[in-house]
Coordinates of C-alpha atoms in Angstrom, one line a residue:
Chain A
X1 CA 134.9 -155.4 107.2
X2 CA 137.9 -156.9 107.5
X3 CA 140.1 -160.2 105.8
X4 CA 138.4 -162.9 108.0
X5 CA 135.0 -161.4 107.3
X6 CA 135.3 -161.6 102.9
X7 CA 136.9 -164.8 103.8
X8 CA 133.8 -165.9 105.8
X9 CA 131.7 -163.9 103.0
X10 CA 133.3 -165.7 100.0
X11 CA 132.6 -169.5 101.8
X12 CA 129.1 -168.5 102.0
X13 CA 128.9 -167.3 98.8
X14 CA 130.1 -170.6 97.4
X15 CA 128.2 -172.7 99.3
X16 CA 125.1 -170.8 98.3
X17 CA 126.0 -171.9 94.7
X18 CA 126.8 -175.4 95.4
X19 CA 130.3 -174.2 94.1
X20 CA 132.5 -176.1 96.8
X21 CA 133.0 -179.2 95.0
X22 CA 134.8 -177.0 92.4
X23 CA 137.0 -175.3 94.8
X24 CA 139.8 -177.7 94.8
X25 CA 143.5 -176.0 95.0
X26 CA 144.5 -177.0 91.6
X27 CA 141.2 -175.2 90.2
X28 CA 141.6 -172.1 92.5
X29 CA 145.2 -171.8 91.6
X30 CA 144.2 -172.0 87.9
X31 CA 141.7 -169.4 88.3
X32 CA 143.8 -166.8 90.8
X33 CA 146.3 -167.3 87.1
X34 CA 143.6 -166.6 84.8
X35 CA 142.4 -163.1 86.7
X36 CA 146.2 -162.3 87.3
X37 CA 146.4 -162.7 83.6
X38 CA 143.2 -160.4 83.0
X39 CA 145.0 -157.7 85.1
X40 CA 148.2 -157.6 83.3
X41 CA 146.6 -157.8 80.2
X42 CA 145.1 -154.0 81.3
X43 CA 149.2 -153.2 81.9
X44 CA 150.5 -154.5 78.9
X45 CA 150.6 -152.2 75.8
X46 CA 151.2 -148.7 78.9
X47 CA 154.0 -146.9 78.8
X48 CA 155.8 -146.6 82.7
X49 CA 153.5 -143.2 82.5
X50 CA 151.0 -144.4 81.2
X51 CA 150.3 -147.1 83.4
X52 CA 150.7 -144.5 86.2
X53 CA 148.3 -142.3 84.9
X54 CA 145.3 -145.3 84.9
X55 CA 143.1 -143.3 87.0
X56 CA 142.5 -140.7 84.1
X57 CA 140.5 -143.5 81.8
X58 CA 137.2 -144.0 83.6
X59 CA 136.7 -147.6 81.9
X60 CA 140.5 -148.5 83.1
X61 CA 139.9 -147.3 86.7
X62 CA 136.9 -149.4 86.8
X63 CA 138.6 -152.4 85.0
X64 CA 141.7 -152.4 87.0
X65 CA 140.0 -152.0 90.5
X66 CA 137.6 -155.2 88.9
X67 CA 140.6 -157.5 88.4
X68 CA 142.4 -156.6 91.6
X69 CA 139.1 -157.7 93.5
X70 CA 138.9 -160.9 91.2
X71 CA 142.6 -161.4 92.2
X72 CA 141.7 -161.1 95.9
X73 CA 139.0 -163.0 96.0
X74 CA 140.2 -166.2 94.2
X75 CA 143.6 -165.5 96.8
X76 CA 141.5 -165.5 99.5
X77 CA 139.4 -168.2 98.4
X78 CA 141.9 -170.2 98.0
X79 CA 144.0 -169.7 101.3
X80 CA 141.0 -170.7 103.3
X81 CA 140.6 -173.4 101.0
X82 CA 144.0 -174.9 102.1
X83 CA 143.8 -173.7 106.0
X84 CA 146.0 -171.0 105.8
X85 CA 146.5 -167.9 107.8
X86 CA 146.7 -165.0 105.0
X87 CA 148.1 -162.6 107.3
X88 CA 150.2 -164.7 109.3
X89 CA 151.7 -166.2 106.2
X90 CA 152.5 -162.7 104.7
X91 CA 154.2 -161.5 107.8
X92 CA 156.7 -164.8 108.4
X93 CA 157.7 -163.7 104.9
X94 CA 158.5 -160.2 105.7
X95 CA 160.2 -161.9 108.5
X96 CA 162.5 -164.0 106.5
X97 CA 163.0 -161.5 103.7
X98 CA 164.2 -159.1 106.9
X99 CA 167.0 -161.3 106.5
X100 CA 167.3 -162.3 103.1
X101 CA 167.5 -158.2 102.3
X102 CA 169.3 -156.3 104.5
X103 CA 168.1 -152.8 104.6
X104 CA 170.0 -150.1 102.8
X105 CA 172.7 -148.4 105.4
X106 CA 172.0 -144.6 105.7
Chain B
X1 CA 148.1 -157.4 112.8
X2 CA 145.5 -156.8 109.8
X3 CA 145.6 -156.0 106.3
X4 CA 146.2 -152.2 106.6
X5 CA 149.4 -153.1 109.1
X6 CA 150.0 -155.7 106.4
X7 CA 150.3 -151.9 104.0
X8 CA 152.6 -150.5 106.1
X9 CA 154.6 -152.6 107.0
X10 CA 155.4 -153.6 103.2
X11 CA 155.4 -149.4 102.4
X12 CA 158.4 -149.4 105.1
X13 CA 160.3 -152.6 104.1
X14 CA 160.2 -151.1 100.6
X15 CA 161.3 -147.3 101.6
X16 CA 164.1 -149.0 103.8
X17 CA 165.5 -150.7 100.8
X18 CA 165.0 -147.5 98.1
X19 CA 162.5 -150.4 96.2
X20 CA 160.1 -147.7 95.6
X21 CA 161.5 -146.7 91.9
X22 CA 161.2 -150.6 91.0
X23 CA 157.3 -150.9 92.5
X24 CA 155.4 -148.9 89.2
X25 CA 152.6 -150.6 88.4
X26 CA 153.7 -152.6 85.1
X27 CA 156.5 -154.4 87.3
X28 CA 154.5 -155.2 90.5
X29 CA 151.6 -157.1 88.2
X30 CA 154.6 -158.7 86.8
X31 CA 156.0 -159.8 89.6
X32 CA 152.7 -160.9 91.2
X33 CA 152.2 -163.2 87.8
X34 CA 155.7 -164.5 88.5
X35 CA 154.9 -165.5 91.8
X36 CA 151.8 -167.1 90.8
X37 CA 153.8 -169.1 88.4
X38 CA 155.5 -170.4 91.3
X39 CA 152.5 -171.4 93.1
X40 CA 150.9 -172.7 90.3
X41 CA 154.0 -174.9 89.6
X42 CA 153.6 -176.9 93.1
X43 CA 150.7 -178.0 91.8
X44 CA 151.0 -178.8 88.2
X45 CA 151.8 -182.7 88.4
X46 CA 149.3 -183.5 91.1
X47 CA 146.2 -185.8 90.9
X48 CA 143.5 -183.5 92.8
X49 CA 143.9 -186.2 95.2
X50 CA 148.0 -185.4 95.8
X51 CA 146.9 -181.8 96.1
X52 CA 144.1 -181.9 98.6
X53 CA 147.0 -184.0 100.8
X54 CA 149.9 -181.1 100.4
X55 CA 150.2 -180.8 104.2
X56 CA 151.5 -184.6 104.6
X57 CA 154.2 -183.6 102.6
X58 CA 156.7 -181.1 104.8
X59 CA 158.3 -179.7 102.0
X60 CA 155.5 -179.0 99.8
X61 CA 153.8 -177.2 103.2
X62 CA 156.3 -175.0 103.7
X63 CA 157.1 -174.5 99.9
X64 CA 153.0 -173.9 99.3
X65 CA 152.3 -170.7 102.2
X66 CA 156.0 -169.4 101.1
X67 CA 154.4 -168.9 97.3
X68 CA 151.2 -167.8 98.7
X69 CA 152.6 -165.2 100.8
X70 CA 154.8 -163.5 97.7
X71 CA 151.5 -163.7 96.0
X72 CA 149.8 -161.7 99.1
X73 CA 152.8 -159.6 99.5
X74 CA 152.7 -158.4 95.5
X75 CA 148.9 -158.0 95.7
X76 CA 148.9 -155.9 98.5
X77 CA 151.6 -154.0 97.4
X78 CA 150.5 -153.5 94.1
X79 CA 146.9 -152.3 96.0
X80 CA 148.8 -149.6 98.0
X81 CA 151.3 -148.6 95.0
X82 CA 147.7 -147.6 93.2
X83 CA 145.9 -146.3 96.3
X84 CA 142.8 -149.0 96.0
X85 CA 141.7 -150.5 99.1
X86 CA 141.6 -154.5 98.5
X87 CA 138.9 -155.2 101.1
X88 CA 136.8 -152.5 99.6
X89 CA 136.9 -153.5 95.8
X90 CA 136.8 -157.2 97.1
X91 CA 133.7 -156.3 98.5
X92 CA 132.5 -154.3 95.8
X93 CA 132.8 -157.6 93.5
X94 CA 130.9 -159.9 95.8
X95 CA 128.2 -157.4 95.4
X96 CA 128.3 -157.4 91.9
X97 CA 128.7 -161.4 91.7
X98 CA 125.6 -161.9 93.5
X99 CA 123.6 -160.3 90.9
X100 CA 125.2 -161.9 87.8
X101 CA 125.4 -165.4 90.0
X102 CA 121.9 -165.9 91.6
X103 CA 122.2 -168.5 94.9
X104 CA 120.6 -172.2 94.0
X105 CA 117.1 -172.0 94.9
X106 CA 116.4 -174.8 97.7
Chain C
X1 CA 153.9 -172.9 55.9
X2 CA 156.7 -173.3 58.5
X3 CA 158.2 -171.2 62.1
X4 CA 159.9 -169.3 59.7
X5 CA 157.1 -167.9 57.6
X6 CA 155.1 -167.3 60.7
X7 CA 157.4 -165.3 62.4
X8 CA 157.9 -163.3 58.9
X9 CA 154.5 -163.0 59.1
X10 CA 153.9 -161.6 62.7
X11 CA 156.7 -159.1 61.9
X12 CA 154.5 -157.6 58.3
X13 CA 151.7 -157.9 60.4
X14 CA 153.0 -155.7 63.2
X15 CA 154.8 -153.0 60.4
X16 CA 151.3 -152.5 58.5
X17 CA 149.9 -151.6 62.2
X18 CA 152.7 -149.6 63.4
X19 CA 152.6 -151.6 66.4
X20 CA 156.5 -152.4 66.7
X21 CA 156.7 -149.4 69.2
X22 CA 154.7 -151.6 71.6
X23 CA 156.5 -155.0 71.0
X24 CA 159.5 -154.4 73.9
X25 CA 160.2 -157.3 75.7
X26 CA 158.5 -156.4 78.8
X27 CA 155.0 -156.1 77.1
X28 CA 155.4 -159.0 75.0
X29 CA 156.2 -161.3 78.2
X30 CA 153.4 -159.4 79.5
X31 CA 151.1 -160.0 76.6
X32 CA 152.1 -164.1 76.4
X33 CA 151.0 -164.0 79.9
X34 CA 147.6 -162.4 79.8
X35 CA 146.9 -164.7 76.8
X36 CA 147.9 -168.2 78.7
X37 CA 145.8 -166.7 81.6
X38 CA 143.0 -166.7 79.2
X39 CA 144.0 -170.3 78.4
X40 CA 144.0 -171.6 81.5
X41 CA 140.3 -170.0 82.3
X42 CA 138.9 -172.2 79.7
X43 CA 140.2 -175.9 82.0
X44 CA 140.1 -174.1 85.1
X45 CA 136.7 -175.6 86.3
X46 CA 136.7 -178.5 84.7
X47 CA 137.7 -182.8 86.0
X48 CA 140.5 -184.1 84.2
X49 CA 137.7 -185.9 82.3
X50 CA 136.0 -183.1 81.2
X51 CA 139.3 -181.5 80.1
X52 CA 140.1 -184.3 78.0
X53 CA 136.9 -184.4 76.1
X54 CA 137.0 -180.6 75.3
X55 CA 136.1 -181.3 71.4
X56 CA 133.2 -182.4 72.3
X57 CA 131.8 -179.0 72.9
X58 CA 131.6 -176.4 69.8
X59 CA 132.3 -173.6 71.7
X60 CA 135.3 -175.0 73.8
X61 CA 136.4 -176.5 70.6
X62 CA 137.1 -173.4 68.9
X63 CA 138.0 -171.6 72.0
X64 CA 141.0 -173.4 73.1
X65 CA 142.3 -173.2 69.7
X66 CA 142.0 -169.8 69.7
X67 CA 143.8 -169.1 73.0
X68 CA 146.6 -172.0 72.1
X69 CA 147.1 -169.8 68.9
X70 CA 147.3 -165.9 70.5
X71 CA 149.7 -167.6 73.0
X72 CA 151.7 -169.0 69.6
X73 CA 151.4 -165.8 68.4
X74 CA 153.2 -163.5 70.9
X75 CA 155.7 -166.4 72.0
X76 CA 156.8 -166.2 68.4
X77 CA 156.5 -162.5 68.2
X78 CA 158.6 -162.2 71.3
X79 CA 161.3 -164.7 70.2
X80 CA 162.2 -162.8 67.1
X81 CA 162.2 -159.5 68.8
X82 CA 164.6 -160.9 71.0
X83 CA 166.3 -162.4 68.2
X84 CA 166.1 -166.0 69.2
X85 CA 165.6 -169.1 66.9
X86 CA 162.5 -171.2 69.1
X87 CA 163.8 -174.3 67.5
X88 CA 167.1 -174.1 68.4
X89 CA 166.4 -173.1 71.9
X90 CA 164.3 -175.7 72.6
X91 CA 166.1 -178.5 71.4
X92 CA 169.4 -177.5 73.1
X93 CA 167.0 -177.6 76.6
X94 CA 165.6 -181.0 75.6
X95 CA 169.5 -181.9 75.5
X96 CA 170.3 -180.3 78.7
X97 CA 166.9 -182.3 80.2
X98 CA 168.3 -185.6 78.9
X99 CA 171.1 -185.1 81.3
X100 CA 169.0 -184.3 83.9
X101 CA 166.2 -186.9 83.9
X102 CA 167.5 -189.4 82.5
X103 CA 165.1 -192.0 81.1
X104 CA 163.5 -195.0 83.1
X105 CA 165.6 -198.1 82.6
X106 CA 163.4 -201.0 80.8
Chain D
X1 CA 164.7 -179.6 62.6
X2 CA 161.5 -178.3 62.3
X3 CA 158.3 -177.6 64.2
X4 CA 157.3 -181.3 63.7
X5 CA 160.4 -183.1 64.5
X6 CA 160.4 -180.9 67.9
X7 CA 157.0 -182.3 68.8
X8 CA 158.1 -186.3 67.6
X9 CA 161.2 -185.5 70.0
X10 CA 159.1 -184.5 73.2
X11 CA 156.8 -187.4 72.5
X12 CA 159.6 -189.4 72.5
X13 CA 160.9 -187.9 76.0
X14 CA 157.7 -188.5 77.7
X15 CA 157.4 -191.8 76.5
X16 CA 161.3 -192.8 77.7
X17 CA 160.1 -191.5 81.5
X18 CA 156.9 -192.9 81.7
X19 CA 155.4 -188.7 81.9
X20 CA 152.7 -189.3 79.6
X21 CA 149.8 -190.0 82.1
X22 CA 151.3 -187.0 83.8
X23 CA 150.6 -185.0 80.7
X24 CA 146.9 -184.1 80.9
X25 CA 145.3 -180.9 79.8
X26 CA 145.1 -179.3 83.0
X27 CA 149.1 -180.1 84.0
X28 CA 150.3 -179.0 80.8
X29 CA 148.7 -175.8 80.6
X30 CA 149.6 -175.8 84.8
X31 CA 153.2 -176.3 83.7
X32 CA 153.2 -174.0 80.7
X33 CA 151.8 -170.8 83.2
X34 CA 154.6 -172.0 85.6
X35 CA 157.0 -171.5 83.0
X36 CA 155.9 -168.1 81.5
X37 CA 155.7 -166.9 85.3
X38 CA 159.6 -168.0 85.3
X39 CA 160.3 -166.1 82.5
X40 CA 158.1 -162.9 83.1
X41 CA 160.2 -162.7 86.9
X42 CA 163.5 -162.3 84.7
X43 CA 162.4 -158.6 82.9
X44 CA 159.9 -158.2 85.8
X45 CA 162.3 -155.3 87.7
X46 CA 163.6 -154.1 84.2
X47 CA 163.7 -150.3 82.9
X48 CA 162.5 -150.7 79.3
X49 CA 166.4 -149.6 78.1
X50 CA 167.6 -152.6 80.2
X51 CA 165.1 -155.0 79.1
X52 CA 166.4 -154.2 75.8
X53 CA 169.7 -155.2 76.8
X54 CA 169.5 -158.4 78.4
X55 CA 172.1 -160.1 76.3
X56 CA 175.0 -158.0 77.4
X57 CA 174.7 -160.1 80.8
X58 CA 175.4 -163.2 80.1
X59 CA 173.6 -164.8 83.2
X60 CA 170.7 -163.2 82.0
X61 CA 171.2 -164.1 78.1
X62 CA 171.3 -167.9 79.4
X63 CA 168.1 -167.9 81.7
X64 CA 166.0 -165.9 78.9
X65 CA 166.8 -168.5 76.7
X66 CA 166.3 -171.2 78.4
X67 CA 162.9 -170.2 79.9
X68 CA 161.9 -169.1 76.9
X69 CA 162.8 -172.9 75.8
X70 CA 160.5 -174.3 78.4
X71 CA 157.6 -171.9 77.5
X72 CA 158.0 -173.5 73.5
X73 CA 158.6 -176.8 75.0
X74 CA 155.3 -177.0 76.7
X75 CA 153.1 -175.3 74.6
X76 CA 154.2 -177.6 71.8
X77 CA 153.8 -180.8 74.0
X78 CA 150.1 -179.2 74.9
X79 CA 149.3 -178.5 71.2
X80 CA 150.5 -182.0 70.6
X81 CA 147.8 -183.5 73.5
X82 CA 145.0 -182.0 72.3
X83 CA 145.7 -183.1 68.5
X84 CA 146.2 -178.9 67.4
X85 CA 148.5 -177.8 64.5
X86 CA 149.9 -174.8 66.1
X87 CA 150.8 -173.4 62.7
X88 CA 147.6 -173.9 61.4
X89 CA 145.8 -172.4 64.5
X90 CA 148.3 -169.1 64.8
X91 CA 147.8 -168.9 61.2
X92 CA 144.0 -169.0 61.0
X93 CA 144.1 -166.7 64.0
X94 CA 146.2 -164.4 62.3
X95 CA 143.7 -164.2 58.9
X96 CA 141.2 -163.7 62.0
X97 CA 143.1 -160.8 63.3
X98 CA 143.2 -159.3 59.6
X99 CA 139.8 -158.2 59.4
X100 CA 139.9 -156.9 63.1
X101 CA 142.8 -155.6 63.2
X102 CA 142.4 -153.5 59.3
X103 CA 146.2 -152.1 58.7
X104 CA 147.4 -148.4 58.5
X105 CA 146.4 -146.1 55.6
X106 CA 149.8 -144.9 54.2

C-alpha cells in the first residue's frame, strides 16, 4: 500500500457515499483544521515528558494514532482534490528550504 | 521517491540542522496547525466558485502546494518523530470508516 | 457583566481547580486551537446557505454557541496570563488596519 | 471602550470597505483559524521558560500582540454575524463547566 493507492482508496470511498459534491477545497481545508485541532487537543494539557511518553496510556496511543490517520486522510483527500502531487510537492519544498536553511557547518 | 524516502529525507534535513531538540511532539502538532492556518487562510474569502479556479490565478497556485507541502512536511515529521506509520493508521481508519459509514445502496 | 468580570472569573475558576500549572502560554494557544477546530467542524460540510441558517436546527443552535464560547473562554484566559488588555489590543490593530485598508471612497 | 463598542467599531469597518458580503459564517470562522494558526507558529519552537518570556523580545512582544488582536478581532466580528452575546455564551458555558468541572476540596 502505498500514497497513490489510499489516495485512489479514499476517491472510492467517497464516491461510494455520494460524498463528492462535499469535497470542495474550502470544506476539505475546514475539515483537515478541525482533525488538526482534535490532535492537538490530545497535546495540550502534557508536559514535554509527558507528551513523549504517549505510548504508555493505551486510550492515548489509540487516540493519537486515530487523529494522525484523520489528519492524513483529509490531506490526502484533499491534494487529489486540487490535482496535486503530494510527494512531489513535499520534495520541491525540501528543495527550496535547502536553500532557505543552510545546514549547520561541522 | 515515496513516502518512507519522504521520512528520511526530512529525518536528515533535520539532523543536518541540530532541529531534532525543537521536533517533540507538542511543537510539531503546533507547527502543523500553524501551517494549516496558512493554507486555510488562501481560502478564507473565496466563493467556492473562486476556490475551485485557484490554478488560473499564478500566485494563489504556487502559494496553495507551498502551504500544502509544510502541512505534508509537519505531518510526516510529526509521524516519524512518534514512530507511527501514516500509510498504516490511514489505512487502519478507512477500515474503521467503512463500518461506521455504510456505502449508499444503489 | 463585562471583559473584566469574565476574565476575573476564568482566573477563580482556574484557582478552585488548581489548574493554573497547566495555563502556560503554549497550552493555552494550544487549547484556543483545538476549540476553534471544534468550531469549524460544525460549518465544515455545510453551503453558505446552510451556514447561515444554523438557528434553525436545535442542536446546531446550541452547539455553535457552545464552541464560540470555549474558544471565548481560553482567548480570554490566555490574554490575562499573558497580561494583555483584549480591548486595548484590538482597537490599536483596528487603527493600524485603518491605515492599511483604507475605506472605499463613496 | 468596551466589548460592545469594539463590535459597533468592526461593523463599522466592514461597512466603510464594502467586506460585509465577504463576512459569512464559513469565512469568518476560515479567517479566525487562519489567525490562531498565526499566532500558535509564534510559541510553536518555544521551551516552556521561553514562552514565558516573550516580552523581553520586543519583536516578539509586538507580533503576540497583534495576532492575538486579530484572533479577538474575528471572533468578535463572527459572534456579531451570528447574532451571539459572547459574554453571555462564555458565561453560561462557564455555570456549565461548574457542575462538570466540581472544584478542589481544601
Amino acid at each position: 500500500m502505498n500514497l497513490e493507492d489510499l489516495t485512489q482508496r479514499l476517491r472510492d470511498f467517497a464516491a461510494a457515499r455520494d460524498w463528492e459534491p462535499f469535497h470542495t477545497p474550502k470544506n476539505l481545508v475546514m475539515a483537515l483544521s478541525g482533525e488538526v485541532g482534535e490532535l492537538i487537543s490530545l497535546f495540550q494539557w502534557l508536559t514535554p515528558e509527558e507528551a513523549a511518553a504517549w505510548r504508555t496510556d493505551p486510550t492515548m496511543e489509540f487516540n493519537v494514532q486515530d487523529e494522525i490517520a484523520d489528519v492524513t486522510l483529509y490531506l490526502v483527500r484533499l491534494a487529489d482534490s486540487l490535482g496535486i502531487d503530494l510527494l512531489a510537492a513535499a520534495n520541491a519544498k525540501i528543495d527550496r528550504n535547502e536553500t532557505r536553511f543552510p545546514p549547520v557547518e561541522r
